[in-house]
PDB file of C-alpha atoms in Angstrom:
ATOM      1  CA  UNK G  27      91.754 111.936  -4.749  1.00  0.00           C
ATOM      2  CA  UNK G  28      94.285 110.538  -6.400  1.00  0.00           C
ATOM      3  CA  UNK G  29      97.163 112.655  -4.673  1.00  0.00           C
ATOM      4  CA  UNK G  30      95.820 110.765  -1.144  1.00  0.00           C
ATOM      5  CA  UNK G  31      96.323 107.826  -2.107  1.00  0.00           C
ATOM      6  CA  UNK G  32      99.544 105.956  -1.497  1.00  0.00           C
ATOM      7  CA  UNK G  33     101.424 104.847  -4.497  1.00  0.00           C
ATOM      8  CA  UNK G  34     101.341 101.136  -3.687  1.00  0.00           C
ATOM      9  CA  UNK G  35      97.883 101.313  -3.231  1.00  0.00           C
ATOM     10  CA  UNK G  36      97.579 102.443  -6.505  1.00  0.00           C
ATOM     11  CA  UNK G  37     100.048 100.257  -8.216  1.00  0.00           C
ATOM     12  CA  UNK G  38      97.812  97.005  -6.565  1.00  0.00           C
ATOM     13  CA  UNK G  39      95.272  98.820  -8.079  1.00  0.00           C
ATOM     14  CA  UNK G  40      96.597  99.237 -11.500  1.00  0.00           C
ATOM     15  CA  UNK G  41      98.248  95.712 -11.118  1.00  0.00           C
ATOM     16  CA  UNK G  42      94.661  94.054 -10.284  1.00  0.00           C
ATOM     17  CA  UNK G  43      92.748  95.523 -13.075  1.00  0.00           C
ATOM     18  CA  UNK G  44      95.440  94.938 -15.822  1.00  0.00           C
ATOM     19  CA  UNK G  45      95.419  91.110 -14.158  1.00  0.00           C
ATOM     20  CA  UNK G  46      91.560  91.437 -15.004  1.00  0.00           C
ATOM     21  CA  UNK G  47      91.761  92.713 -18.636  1.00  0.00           C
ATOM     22  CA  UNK G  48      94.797  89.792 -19.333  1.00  0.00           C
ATOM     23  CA  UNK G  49      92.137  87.211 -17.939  1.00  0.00           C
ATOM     24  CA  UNK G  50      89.068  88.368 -20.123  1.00  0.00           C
ATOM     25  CA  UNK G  51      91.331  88.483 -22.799  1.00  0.00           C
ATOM     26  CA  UNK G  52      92.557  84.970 -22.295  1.00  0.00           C
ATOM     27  CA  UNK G  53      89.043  84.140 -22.002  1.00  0.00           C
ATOM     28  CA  UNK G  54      87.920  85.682 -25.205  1.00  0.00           C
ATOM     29  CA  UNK G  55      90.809  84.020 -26.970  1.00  0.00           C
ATOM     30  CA  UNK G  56      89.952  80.560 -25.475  1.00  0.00           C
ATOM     31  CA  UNK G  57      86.207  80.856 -26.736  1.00  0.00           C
ATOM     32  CA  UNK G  58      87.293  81.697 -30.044  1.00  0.00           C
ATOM     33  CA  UNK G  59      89.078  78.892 -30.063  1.00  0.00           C
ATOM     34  CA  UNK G  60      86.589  76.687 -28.975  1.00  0.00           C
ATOM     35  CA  UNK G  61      84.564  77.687 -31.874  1.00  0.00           C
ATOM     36  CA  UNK G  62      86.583  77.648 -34.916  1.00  0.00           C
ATOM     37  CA  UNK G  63      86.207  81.536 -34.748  1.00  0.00           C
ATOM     38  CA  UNK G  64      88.992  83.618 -36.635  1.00  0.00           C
ATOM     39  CA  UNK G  65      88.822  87.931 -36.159  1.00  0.00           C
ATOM     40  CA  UNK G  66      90.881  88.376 -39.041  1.00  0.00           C
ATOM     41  CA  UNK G  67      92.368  91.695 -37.739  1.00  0.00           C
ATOM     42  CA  UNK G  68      93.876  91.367 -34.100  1.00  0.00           C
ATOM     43  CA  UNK G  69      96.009  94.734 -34.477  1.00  0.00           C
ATOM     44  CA  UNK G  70      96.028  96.541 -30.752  1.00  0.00           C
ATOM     45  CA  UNK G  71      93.479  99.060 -31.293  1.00  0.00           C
ATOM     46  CA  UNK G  72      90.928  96.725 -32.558  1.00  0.00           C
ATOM     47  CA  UNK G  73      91.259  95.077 -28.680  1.00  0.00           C
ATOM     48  CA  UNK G  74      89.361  96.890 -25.671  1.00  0.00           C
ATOM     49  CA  UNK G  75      90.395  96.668 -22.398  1.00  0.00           C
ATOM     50  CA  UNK G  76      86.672  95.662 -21.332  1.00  0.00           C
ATOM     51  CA  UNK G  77      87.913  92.089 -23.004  1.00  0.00           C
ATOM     52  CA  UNK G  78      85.935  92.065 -25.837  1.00  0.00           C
ATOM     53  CA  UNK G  79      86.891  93.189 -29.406  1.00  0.00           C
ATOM     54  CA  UNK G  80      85.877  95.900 -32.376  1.00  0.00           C
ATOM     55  CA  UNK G  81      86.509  95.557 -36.615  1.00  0.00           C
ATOM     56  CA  UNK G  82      85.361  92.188 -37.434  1.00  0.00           C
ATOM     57  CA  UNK G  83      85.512  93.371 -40.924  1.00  0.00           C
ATOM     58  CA  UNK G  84      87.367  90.101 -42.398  1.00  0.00           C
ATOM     59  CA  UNK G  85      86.146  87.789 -39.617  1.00  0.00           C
ATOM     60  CA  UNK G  86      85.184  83.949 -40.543  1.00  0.00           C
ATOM     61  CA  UNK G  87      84.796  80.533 -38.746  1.00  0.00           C
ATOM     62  CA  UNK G  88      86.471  77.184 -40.202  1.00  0.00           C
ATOM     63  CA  UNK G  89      84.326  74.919 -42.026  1.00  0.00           C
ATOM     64  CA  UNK G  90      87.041  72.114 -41.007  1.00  0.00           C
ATOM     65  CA  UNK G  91      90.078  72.116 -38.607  1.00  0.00           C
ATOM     66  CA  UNK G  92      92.761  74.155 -40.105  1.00  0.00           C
ATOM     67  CA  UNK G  93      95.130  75.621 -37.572  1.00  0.00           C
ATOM     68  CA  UNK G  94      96.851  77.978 -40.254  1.00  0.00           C
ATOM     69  CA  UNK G  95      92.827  79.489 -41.839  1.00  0.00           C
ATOM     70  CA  UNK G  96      93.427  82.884 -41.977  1.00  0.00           C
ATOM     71  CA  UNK G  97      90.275  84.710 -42.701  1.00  0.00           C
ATOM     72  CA  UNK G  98      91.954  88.189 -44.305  1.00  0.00           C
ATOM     73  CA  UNK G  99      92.393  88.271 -47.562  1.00  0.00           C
ATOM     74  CA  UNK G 100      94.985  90.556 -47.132  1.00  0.00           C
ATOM     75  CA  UNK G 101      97.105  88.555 -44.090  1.00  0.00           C
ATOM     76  CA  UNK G 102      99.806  86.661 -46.473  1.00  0.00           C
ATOM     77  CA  UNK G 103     101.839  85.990 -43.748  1.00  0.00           C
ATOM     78  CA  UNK G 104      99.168  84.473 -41.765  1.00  0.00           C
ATOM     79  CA  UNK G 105      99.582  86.753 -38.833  1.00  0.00           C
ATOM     80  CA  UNK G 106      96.291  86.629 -37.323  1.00  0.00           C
ATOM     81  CA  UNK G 107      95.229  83.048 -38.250  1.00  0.00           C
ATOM     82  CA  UNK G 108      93.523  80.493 -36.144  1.00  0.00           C
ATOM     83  CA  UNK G 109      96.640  79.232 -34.230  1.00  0.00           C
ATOM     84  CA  UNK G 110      98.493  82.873 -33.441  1.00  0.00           C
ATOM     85  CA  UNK G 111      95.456  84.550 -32.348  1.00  0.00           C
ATOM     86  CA  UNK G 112      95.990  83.841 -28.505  1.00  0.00           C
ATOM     87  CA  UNK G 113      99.861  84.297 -28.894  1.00  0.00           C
ATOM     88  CA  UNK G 114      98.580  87.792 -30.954  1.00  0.00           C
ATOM     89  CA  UNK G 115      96.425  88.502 -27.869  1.00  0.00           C
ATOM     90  CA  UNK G 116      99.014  87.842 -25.734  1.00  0.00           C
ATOM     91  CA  UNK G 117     100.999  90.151 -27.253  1.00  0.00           C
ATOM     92  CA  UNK G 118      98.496  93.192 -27.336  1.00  0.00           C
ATOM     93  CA  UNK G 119      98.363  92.725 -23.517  1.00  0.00           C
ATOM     94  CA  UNK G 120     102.299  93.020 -23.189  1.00  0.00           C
ATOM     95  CA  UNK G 121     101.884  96.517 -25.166  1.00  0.00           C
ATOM     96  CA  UNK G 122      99.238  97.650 -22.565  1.00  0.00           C
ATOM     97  CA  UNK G 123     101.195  96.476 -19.807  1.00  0.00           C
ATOM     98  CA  UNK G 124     104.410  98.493 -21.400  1.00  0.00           C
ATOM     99  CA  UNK G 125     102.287 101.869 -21.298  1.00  0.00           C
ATOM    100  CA  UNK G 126     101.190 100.919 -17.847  1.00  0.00           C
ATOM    101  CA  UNK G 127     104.555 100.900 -16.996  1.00  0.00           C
ATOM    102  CA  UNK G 128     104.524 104.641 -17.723  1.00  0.00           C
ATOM    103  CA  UNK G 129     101.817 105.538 -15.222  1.00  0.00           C
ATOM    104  CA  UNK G 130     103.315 108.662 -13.248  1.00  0.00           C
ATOM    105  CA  UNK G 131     103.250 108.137  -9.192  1.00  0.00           C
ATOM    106  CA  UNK G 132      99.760 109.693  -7.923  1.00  0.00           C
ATOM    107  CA  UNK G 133     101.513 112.417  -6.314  1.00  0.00           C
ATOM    108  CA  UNK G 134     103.455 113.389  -9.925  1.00  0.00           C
ATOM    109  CA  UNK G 135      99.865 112.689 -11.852  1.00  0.00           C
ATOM    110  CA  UNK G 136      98.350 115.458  -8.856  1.00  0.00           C
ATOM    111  CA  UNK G 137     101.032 117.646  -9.756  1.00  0.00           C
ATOM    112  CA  UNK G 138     100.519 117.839 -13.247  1.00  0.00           C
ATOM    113  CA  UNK G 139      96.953 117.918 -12.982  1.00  0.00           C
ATOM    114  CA  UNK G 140      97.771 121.407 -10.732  1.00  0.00           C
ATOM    115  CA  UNK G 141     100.038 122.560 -13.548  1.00  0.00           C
ATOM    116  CA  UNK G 142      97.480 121.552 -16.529  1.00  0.00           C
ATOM    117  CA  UNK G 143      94.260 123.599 -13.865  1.00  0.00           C
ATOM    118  CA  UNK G 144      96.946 126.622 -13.442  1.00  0.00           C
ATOM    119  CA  UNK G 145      97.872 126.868 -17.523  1.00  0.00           C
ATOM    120  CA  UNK G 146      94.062 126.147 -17.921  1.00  0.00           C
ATOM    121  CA  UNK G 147      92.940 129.539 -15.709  1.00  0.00           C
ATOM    122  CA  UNK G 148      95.643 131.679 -17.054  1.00  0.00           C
ATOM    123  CA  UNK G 149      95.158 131.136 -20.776  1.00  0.00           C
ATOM    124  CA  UNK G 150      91.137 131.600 -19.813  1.00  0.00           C
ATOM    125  CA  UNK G 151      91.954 134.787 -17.904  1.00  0.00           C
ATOM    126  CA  UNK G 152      94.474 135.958 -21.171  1.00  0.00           C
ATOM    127  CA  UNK G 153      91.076 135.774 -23.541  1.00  0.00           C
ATOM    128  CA  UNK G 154      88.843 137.177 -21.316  1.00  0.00           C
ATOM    129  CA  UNK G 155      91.140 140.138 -21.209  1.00  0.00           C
ATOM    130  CA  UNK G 156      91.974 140.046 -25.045  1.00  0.00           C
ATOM    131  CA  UNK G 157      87.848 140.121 -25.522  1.00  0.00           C
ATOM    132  CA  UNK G 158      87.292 142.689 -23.297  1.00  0.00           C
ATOM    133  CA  UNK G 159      89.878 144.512 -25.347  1.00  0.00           C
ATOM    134  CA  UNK G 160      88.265 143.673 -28.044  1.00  0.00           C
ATOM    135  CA  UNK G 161      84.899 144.824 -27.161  1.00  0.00           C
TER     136      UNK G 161
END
């Protein structure tokens, strides 16, 4: 269980499978690339952690080398075109890494998973009560 485990073991862990999702990311980004692909719609939730992404609603290749195609119609400023979608990917892996960074210690997350059971078997206790009442 989690509350066995010693923190640092779990922070390598954490550390070596964020490491992973920043290199399949980089890897995604880099094929892209390679192929004149542009997503079109880079925001963080349209990014999975598995290194692959979802929405390719406005998605497009270039028919020519333009580092500035965008392939939005709606992206005026050119946020996710061609040349900013690895700096764009980049970026959605610093916000992962910044909620990482809020990962409680194993033996806090066991705590709270006690409190959470606890609140869990008194509020299921409270209506069994209130429907036997009831009844």
């Amino acid at each position: 269980s989690m509350a066995d485990m010693d923190e640092a073991n779990v922070l390598d862990m954490v550390a070596d499978w964020f490491a992973e999702v920043c290199r399949r990311t980089a890897h995604l980004a880099a094929s892209w690339q390679g192929l004149g692909f542009v997503h079109g719609v880079l925001n963080t939730d349209n990014m999975s952690v598995l290194g692959l992404t979802i929405d390719y609603g406005p998605f497009g290749f270039m028919d020519r080398f333009d580092p500035n195609h965008v392939s939005n119609g709606s992206d005026d400023a050119a946020r996710y075109c061609y040349s900013a979608q690895p700096s764009i990917c980049r970026w959605n892996c610093e916000r992962l890494a910044e909620v990482l960074g809020t990962l409680p210690t194993p033996a806090a997350a066991a705590a709270a998973a006690a409190r959470a059971a606890g609140a869990g078997a008194e509020q299921g206790e409270a209506a069994a009560a209130a429907a036997a009442a009831a009844a």
